[in-house]
Coordinates of C-alpha atoms and ligand atoms in Angstrom, one line a residue:
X287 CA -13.5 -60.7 -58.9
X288 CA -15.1 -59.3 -56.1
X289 CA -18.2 -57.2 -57.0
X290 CA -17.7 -53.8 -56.6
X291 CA -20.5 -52.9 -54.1
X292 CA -18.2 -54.8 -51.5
X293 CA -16.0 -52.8 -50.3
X294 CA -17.2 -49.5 -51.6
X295 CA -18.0 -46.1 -49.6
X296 CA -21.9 -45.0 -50.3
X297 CA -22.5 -41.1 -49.7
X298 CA -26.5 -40.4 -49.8
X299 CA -27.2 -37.2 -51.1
X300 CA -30.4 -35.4 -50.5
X301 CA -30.5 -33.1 -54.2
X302 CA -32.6 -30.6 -52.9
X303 CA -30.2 -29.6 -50.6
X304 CA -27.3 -29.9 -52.7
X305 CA -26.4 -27.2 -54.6
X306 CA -28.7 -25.1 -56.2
X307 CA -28.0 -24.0 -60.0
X308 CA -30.7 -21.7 -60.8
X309 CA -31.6 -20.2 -57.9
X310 CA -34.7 -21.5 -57.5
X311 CA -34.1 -21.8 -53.9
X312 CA -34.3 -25.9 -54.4
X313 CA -31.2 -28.1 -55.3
X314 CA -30.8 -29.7 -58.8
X315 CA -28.8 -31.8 -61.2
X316 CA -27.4 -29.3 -62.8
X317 CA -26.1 -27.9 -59.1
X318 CA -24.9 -31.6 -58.4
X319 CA -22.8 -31.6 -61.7
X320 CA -20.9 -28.6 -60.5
X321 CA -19.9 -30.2 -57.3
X322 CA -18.9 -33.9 -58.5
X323 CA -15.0 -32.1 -57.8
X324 CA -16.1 -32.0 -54.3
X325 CA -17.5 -36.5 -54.1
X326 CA -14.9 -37.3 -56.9
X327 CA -11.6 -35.3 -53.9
X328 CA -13.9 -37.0 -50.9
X329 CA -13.0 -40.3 -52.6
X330 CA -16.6 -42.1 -52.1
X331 CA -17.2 -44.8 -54.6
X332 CA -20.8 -45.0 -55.2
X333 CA -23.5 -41.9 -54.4
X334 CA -27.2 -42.8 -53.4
X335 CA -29.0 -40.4 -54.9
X336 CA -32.6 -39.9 -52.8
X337 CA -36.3 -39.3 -55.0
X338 CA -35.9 -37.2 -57.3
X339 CA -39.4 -38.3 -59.1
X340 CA -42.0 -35.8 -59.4
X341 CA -43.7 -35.4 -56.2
X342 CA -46.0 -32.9 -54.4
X343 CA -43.1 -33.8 -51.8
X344 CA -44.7 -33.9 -48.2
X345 CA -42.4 -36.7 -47.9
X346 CA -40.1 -35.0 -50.1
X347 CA -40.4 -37.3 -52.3
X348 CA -41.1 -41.0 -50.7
X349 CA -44.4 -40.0 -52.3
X350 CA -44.4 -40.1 -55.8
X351 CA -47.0 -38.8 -58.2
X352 CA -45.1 -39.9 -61.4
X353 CA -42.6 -42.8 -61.5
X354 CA -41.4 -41.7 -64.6
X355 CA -40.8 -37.9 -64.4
X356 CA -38.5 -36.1 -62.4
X357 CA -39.3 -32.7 -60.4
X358 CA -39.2 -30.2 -62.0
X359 CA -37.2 -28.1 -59.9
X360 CA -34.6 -30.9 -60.4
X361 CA -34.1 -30.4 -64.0
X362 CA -35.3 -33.0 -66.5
X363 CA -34.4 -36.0 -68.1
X364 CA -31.8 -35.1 -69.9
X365 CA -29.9 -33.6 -66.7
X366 CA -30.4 -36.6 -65.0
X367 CA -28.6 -38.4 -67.9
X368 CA -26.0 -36.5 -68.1
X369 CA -25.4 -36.3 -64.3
X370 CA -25.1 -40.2 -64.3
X371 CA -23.4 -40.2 -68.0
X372 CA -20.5 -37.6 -65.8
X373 CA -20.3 -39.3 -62.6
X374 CA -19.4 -42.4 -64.5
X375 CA -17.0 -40.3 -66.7
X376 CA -15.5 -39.7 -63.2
X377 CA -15.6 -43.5 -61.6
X378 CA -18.2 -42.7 -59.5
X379 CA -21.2 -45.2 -59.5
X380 CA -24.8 -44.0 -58.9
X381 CA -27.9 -45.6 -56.8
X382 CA -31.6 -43.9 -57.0
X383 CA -33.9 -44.5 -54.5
X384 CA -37.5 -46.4 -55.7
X385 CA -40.2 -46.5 -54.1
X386 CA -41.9 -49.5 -54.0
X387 CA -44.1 -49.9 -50.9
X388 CA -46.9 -47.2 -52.0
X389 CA -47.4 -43.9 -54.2
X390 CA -48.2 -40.5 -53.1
X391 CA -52.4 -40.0 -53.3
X392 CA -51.5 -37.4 -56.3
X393 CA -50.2 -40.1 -58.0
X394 CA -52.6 -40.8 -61.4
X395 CA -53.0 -44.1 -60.6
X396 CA -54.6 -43.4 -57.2
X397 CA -56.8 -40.7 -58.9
X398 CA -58.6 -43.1 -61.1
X399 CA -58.3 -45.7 -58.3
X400 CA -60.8 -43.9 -56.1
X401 CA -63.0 -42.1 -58.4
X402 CA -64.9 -45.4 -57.8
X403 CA -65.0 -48.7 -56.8
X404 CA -65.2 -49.9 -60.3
X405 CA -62.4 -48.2 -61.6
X406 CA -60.2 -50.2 -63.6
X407 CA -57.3 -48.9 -61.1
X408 CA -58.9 -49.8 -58.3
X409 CA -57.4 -53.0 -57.9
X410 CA -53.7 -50.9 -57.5
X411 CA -54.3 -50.1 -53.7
X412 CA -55.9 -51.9 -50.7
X413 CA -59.4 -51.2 -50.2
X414 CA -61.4 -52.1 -47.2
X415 CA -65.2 -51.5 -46.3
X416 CA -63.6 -51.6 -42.5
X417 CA -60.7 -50.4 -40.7
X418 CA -60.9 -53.6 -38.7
X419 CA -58.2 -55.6 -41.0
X420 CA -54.9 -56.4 -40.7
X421 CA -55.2 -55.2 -37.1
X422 CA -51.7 -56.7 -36.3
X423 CA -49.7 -54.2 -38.0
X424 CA -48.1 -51.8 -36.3
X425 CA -48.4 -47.8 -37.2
X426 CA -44.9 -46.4 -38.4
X427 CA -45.4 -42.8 -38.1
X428 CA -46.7 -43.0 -34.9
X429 CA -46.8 -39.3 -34.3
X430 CA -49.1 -38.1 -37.2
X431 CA -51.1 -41.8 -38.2
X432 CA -53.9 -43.0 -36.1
X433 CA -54.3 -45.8 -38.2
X434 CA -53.1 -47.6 -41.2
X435 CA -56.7 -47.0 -42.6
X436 CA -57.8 -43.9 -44.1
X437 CA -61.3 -43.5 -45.1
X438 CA -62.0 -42.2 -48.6
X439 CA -65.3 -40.4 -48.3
X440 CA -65.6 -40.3 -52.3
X441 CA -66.3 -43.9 -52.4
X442 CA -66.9 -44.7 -49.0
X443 CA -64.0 -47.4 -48.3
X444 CA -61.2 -47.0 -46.3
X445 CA -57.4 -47.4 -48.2
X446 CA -54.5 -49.2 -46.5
X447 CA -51.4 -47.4 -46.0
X448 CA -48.0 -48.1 -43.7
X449 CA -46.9 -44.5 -43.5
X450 CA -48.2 -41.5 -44.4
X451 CA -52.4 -40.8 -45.0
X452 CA -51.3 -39.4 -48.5
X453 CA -49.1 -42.9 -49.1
X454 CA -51.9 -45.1 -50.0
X455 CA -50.1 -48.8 -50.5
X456 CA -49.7 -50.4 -53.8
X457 CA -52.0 -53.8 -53.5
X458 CA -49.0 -56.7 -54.8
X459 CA -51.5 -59.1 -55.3
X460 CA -52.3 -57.8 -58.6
X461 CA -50.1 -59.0 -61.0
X462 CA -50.4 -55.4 -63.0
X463 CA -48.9 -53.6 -60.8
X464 CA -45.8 -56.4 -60.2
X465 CA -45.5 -55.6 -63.5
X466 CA -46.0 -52.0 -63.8
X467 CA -42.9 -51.8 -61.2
X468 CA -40.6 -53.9 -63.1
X469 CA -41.5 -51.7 -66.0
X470 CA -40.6 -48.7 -63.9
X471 CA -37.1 -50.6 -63.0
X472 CA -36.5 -51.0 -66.2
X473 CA -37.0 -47.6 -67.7
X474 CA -33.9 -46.2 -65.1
X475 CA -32.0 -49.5 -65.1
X476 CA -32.3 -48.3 -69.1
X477 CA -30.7 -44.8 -68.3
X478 CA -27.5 -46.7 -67.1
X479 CA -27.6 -46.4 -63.3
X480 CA -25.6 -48.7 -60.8
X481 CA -28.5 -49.6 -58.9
X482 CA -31.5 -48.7 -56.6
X483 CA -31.7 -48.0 -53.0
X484 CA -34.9 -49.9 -52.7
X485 CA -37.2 -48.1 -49.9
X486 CA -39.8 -49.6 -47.3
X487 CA -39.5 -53.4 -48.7
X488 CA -40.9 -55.2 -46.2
X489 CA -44.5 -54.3 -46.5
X490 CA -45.5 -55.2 -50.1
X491 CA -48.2 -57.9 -48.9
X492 CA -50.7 -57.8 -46.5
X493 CA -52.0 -61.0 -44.7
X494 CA -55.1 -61.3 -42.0
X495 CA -53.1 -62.6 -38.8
X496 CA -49.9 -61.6 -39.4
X497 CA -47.9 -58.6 -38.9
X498 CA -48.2 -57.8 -42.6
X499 CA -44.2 -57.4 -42.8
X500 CA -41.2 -59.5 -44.1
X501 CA -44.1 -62.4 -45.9
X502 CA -43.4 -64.9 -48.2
X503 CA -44.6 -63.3 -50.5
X504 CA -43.1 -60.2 -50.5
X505 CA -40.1 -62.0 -50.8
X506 CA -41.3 -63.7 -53.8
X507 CA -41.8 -60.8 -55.5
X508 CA -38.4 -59.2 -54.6
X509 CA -36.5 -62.5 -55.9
X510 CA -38.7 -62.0 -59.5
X511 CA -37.2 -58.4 -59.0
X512 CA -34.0 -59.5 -58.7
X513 CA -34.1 -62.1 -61.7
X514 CA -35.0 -59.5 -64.2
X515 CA -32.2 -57.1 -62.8
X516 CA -30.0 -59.9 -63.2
X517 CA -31.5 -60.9 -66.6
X518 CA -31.6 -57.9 -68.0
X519 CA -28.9 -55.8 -66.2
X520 CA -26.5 -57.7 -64.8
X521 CA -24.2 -56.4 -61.8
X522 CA -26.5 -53.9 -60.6
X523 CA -26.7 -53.3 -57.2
X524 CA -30.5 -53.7 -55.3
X525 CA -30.2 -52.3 -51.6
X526 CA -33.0 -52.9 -49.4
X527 CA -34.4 -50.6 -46.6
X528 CA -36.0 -52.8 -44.6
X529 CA -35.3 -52.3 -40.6
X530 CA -35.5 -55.5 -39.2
X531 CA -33.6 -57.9 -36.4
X532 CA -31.0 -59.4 -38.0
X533 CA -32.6 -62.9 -38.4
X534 CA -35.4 -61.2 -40.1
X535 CA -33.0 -59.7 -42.6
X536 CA -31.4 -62.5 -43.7
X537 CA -34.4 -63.8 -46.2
X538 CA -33.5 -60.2 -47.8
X539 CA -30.4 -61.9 -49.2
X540 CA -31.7 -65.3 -49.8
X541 CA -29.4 -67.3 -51.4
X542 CA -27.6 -64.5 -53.1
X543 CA -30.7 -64.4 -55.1
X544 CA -32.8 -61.8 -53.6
X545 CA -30.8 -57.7 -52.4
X546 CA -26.8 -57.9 -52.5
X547 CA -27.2 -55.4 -50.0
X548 CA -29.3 -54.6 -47.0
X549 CA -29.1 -51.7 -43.9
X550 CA -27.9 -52.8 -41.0
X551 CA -30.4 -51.0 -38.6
X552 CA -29.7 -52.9 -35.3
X553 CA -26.2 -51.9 -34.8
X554 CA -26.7 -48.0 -35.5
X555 CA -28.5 -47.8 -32.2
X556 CA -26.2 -49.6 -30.6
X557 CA -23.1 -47.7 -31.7
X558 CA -24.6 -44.8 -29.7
X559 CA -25.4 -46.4 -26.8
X560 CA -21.8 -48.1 -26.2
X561 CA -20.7 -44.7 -26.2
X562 CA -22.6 -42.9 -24.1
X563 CA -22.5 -46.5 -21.6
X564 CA -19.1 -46.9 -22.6
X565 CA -19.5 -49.9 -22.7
X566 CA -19.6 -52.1 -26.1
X567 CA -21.4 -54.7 -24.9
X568 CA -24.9 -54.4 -27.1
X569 CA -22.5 -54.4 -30.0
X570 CA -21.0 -57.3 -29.5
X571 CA -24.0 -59.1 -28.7
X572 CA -25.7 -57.7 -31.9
X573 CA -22.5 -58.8 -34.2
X574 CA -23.0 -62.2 -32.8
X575 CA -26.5 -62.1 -33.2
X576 CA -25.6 -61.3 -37.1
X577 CA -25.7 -64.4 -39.3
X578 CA -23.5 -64.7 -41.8
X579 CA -24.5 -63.9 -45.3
X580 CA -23.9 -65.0 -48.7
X581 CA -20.2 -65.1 -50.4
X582 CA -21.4 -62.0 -53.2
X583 CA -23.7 -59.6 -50.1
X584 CA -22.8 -56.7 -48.2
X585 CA -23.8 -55.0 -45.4
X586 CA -24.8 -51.2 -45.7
X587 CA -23.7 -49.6 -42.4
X588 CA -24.2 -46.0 -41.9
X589 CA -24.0 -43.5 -38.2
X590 CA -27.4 -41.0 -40.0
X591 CA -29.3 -40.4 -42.7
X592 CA -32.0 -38.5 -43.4
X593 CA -34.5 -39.8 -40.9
X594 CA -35.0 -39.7 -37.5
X595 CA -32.0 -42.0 -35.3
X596 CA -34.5 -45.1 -35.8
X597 CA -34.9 -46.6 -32.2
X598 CA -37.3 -49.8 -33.6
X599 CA -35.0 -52.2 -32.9
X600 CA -34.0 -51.9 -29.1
X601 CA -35.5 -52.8 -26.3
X602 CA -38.2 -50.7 -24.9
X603 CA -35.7 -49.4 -21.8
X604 CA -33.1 -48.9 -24.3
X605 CA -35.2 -46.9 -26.2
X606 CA -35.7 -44.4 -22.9
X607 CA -32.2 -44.6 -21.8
X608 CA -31.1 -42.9 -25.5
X609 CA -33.7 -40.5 -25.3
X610 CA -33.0 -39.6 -22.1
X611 CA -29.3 -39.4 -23.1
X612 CA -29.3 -37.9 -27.3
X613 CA -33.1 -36.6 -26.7
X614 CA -33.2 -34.8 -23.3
X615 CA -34.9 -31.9 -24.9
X616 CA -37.9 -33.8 -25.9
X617 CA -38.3 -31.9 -29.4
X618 CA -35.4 -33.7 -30.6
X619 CA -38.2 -36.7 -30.1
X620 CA -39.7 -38.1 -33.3
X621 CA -42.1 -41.7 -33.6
X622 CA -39.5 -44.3 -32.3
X623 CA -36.1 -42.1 -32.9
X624 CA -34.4 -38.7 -32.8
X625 CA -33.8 -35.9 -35.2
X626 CA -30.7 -35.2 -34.7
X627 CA -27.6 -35.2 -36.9
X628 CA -24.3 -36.9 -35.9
X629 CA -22.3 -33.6 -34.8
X630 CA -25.0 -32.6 -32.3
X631 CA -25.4 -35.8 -31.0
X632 CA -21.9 -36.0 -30.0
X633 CA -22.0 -32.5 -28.5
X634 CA -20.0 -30.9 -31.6
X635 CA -17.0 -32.9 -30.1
X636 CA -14.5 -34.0 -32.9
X637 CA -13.0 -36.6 -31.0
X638 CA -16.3 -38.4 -30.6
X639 CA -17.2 -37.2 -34.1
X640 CA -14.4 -39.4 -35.3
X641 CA -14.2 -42.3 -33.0
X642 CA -17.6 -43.5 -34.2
X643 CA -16.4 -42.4 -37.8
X644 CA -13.8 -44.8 -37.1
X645 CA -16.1 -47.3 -35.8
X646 CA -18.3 -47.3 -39.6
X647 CA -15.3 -47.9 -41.0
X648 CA -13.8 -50.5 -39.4
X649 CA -16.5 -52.8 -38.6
X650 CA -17.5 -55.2 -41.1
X651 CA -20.4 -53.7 -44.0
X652 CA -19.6 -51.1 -46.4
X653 CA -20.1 -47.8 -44.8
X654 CA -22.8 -44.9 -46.2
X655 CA -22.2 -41.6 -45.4
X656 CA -25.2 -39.0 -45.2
X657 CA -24.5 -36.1 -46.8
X658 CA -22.9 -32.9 -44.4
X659 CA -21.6 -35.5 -41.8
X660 CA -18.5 -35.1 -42.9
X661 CA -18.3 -31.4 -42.3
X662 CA -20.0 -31.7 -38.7
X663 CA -23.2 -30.2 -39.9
X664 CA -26.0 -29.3 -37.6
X665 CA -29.4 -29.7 -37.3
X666 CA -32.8 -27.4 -36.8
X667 CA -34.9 -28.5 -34.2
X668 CA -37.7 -25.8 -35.3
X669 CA -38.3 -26.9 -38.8
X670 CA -41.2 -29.6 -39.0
X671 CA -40.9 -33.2 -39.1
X672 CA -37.4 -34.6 -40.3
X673 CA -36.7 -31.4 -42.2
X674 CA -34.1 -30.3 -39.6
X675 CA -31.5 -32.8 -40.8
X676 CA -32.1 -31.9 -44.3
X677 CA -31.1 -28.2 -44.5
X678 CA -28.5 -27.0 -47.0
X679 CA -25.1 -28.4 -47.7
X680 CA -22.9 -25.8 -46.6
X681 CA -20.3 -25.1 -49.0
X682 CA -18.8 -21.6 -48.3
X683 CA -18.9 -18.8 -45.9
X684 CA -21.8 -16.7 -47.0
X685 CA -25.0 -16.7 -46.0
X686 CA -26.3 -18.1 -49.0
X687 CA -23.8 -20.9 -47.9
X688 CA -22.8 -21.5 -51.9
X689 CA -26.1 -23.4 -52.3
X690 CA -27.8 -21.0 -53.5
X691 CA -28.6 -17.5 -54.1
X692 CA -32.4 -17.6 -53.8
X693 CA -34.2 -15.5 -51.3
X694 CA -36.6 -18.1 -50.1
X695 CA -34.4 -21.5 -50.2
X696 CA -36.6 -24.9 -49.9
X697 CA -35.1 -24.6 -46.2
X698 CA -33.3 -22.0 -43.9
X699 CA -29.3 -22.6 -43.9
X700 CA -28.1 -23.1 -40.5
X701 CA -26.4 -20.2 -39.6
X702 CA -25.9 -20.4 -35.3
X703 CA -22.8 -19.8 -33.9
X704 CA -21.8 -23.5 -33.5
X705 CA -22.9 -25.2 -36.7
X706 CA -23.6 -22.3 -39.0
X707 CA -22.4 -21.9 -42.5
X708 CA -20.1 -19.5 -41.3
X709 CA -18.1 -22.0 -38.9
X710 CA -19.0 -25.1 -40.5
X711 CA -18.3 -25.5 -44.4
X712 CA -16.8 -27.1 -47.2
X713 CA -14.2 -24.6 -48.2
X714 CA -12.7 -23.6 -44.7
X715 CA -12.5 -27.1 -43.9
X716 CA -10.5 -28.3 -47.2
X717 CA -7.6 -25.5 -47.0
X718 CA -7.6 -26.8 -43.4
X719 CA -5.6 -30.0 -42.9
X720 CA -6.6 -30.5 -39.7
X721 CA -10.4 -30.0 -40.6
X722 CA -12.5 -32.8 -39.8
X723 CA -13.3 -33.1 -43.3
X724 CA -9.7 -33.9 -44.3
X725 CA -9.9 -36.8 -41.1
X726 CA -12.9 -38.1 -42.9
X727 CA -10.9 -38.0 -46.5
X728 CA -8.4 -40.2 -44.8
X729 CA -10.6 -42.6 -43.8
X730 CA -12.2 -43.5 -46.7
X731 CA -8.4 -43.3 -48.6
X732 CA -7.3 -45.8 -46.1
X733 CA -10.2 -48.0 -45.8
X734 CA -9.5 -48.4 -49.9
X735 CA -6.1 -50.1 -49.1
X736 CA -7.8 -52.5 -46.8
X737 CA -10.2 -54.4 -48.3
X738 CA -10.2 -56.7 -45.5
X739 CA -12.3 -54.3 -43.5
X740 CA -15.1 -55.4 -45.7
X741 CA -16.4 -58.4 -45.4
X742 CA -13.6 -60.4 -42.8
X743 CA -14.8 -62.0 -39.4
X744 CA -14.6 -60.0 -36.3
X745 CA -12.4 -60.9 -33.6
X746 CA -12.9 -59.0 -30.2
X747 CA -10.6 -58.6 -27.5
X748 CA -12.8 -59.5 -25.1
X749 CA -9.9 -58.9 -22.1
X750 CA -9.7 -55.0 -22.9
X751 CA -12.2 -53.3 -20.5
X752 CA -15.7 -53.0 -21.6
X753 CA -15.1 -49.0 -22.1
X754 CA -12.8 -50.6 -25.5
X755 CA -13.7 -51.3 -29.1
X756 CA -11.2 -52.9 -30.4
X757 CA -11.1 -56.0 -32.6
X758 CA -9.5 -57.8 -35.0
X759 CA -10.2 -58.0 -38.9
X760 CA -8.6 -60.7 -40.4
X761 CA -8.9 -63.4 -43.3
X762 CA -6.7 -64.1 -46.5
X763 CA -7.2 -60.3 -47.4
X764 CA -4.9 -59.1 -44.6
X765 CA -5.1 -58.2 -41.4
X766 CA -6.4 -54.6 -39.2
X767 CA -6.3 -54.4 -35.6
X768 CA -8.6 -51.5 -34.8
X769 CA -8.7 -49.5 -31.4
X770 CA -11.1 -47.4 -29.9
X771 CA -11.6 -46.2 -26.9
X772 CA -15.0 -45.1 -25.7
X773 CA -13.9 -43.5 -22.6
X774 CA -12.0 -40.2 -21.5
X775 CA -9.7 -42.9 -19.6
X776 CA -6.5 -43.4 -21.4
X777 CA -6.7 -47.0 -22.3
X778 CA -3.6 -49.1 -22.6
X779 CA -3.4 -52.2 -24.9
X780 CA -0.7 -54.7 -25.2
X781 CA 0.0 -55.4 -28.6
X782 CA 0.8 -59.0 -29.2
X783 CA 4.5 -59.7 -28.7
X784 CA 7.2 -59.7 -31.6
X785 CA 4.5 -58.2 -33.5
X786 CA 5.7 -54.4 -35.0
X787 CA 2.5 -52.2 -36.4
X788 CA 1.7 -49.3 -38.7
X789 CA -0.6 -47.0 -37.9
X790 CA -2.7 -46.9 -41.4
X791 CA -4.0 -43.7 -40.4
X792 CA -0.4 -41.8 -39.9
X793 CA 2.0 -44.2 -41.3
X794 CA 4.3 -41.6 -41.0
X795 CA 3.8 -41.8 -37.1
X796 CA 6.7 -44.9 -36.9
X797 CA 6.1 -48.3 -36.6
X798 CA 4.2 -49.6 -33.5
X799 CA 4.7 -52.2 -30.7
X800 CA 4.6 -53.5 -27.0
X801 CA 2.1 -51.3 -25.3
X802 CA 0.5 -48.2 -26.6
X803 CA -1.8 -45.8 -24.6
X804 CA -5.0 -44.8 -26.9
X805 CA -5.4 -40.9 -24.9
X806 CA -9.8 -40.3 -24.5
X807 CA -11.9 -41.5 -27.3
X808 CA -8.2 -42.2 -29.2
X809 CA -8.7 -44.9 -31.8
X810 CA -6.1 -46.4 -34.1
X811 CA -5.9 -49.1 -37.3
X812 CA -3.1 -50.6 -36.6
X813 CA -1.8 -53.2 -39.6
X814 CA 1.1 -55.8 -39.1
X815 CA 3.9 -55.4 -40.7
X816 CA 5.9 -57.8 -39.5
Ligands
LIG259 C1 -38.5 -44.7 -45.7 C2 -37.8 -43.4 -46.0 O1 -36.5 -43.5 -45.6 C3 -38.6 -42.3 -45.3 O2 -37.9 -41.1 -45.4 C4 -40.0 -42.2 -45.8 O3 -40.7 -41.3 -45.1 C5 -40.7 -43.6 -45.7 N1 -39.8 -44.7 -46.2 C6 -42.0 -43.6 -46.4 O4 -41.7 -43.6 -47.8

């Protein structure tokens, strides 16, 4: 049996911005309960959900201050249990994000770390009596860090971090803390959960001359990780955030022994760009560039999230050309990448919006869905660093947008005349058959009936002009021959002769054959049926 991670639909949920049960202007679990109707009628299989540890949250909480606590204006353990205990009731599966790379400087470990130098938690972080180490490795948040040194005037040495100043790194060559974060596994593996969504991986270890990312060591400890999942909790899922080239990624599966699943950063970028070129050629280079990986891994594919449209892993002139093209308005700019969401990016229009829809779910990987995408949400260029794709899920047509009723929510709710709550929410869009909500229902029905979408080879046809998408999908699970059109050009395709099709998306459309004409930024997945 095939495990389940394979060919399942992720949806990341950002709780804060969920839905909001006591009005305390901050998403909670108690919120989330109320709206598993709303995931369980979407149809995803598994939701990923994002920190939900305490945290003074100026990384909203990628910087922890207790591992084994969650924020209060979350609710507490007990709603968390009973959130995961109902979402199973339900089917659905449940990831948490862990962060493993480094703590928030509130975090009591850090606080008895640099009270001073012969603190017994010293040894938990990196110290340095220079900033002159480990000179190789390149700064992340290269809008706000200087450095990946911070000087500590209290003890006078500087701490190592890869992201933010108040993220001071967890030192991995102490075997305590290897251990205290297999303790921390343990305690949520404990509370039943499906998984982790396992965040910044490739910096555990530091090493003079060398980058300082993707080391053997690092990898070391992340197959020990593995083993006592496996040992312990067997069939739970380890995803790894780690946005690297291809070939770089492929240690994170190992042998099957290491994450089932990884992010497939370089093709994200690259979806983009064959659009606005119309031409697929960067994607089809960076498929073949894609090693294959082992019989029981996945691929975790995904349009957004809730960073900035990472732009690590193109080339430098790529890099300017998407700018220039998703980022004109330079305050959309952010380190290496864009804060944007998807509808804005494709100019609020739905055929777009779909088409690259389409393209997550029919190339291989299992697709993740960021929260509010599938409504078309919008983003806020004036709120600070990535906060503008984080506002509030809009639910309803109020301006408290069903998330909450608070005076002073954790964010404003969009409310402009394109992508406000008023236009753009949950309700209108489900009595509305034609909503772009019920398109993205669809999808994820119909990808269900083809598991061959998952994990089969990918056959182009390289003849179709370069402004085409269209491939094959085919192994012993079936067979999907998925269109797209990336240009306002009718394209016309000649489907192989004696060959009849259904249209999995409108089987009620008639069967297809000979030549069809995909109409601009058309796409179809077309099965055989005879
Ligand atoms: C990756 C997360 O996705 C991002 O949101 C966060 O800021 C960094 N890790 C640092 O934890």
């Amino acid at each position: 049996m095939q495990p389940w991670y394979i060919n399942a639909v992720f949806y990341q949920l950002y709780l804060r911005a969920f839905n909001d049960s006591d009005n305390d202007g901050h998403g909670d679990f108690t919120g989330l309960r109320q709206r598993l109707d709303y995931l369980e009628w979407l149809g995803v299989d598994c939701v990923w959900i994002m920190p939900m540890y305490r945290s003074p949250l100026r990384d909203d909480g990628y910087d922890i201050s207790s591992f084994y606590g969650i924020h209060p204006t979350y609710g507490v353990l007990e709603d968390f249990q009973m959130t995961v205990e109902e979402m199973h009731r339900r089917g659905l599966r449940v990831i948490v994000d862990m962060v493993v790379n480094h703590t928030s400087d509130q975090h009591p470990w850090f606080q008895e770390a640099r009270r001073s130098k012969d603190s017994p938690m010293r040894d938990f972080y990196v110290w340095s009596d220079t900033d002159e180490k480990y000179r190789e490795a390149r700064i992340i948040f290269l809008d706000t860090e200087p450095s990946n040194w911070t000087f500590d005037p209290l003890t006078g040495q500087y701490y190592w971090h890869r992201f933010f100043s108040h993220q001071p790194d967890l030192n991995y060559d102490n075997p305590k803390v290897r251990q205290a974060m297999l303790d921390i596994f343990k305690f949520w593996l404990e509370m039943g959960i499906d998984g982790f969504r396992v965040d910044a991986v490739p910096y555990l270890y530091e090493r003079e001359g060398t980058d300082c990312e993707n080391l053997p060591e690092t990898h070391e400890f992340l197959k020990e990780l593995r083993r006592f999942v496996d040992e312990h909790y067997p069939g739970r899922l380890l995803l790894a955030e780690a946005n690297q080239w291809p070939h770089d990624l492929l240690p994170y599966f190992g042998n099957g022994d290491e994450f089932q699943m990884c992010f497939h950063f370089p093709v994200m970028p690259r979806l983009y760009m064959a659009l606005a070129r119309q031409d697929r050629s960067s994607v089809v280079q960076i498929m073949a560039d894609t090693p294959p990986i082992p019989e029981s891994c996945q691929w975790a594919t995904f349009l957004r999230n809730h960073d900035e449209l990472t732009l690590e892993m193109v080339t430098p002139e790529d890099r300017e050309y998407m700018w220039d093209t998703y980022a004109a308005d330079r305050r959309y700019r952010i380190n290496l990448g864009i804060r944007r969401r998807l509808a804005p990016l494709m100019d609020n229009d739905r055929r777009k919006i779909e088409l690259m829809n389409s393209l997550l779910f029919t190339l291989p990987g299992a697709p993740v869905l960021y929260y509010g995408d599938e409504i078309g949400m919008g983003d806020d260029v004036t709120l600070p660093d990535r906060n503008g794709v984080r506002t509030p899920m809009q639910w309803i047509d109020d301006p408290s947008a069903g998330f909450s009723t608070s005076a002073s929510p954790y964010s404003p709710i969009i409310s402009d005349a394109v992508y406000g709550y008023h236009q753009v929410n949950v309700q209108s869009q489900q009595l509305d058959p034609n909503s772009l909500l019920h398109t993205i229902h669809r999808m994820i029905a119909t990808r269900k009936t083809l598991p061959v979408l998952a994990k089969a080879p990918l056959d182009w046809l390289h003849e179709l002009p370069l402004s085409s998408m269209c491939f094959w999908r085919r192994s012993s699970e079936g067979a999907v021959l998925a269109l797209h059109n990336l240009s306002e050009e009718p394209l016309a395709v000649r489907l192989p002769d004696g060959t009849t099709f259904t249209d999995a998306l409108n089987p009620d459309g008639g069967p297809c054959q000979g030549e069809i004409t995909l109409g601009a930024y058309g796409y179809r997945w077309l099965v055989p049926s005879s």
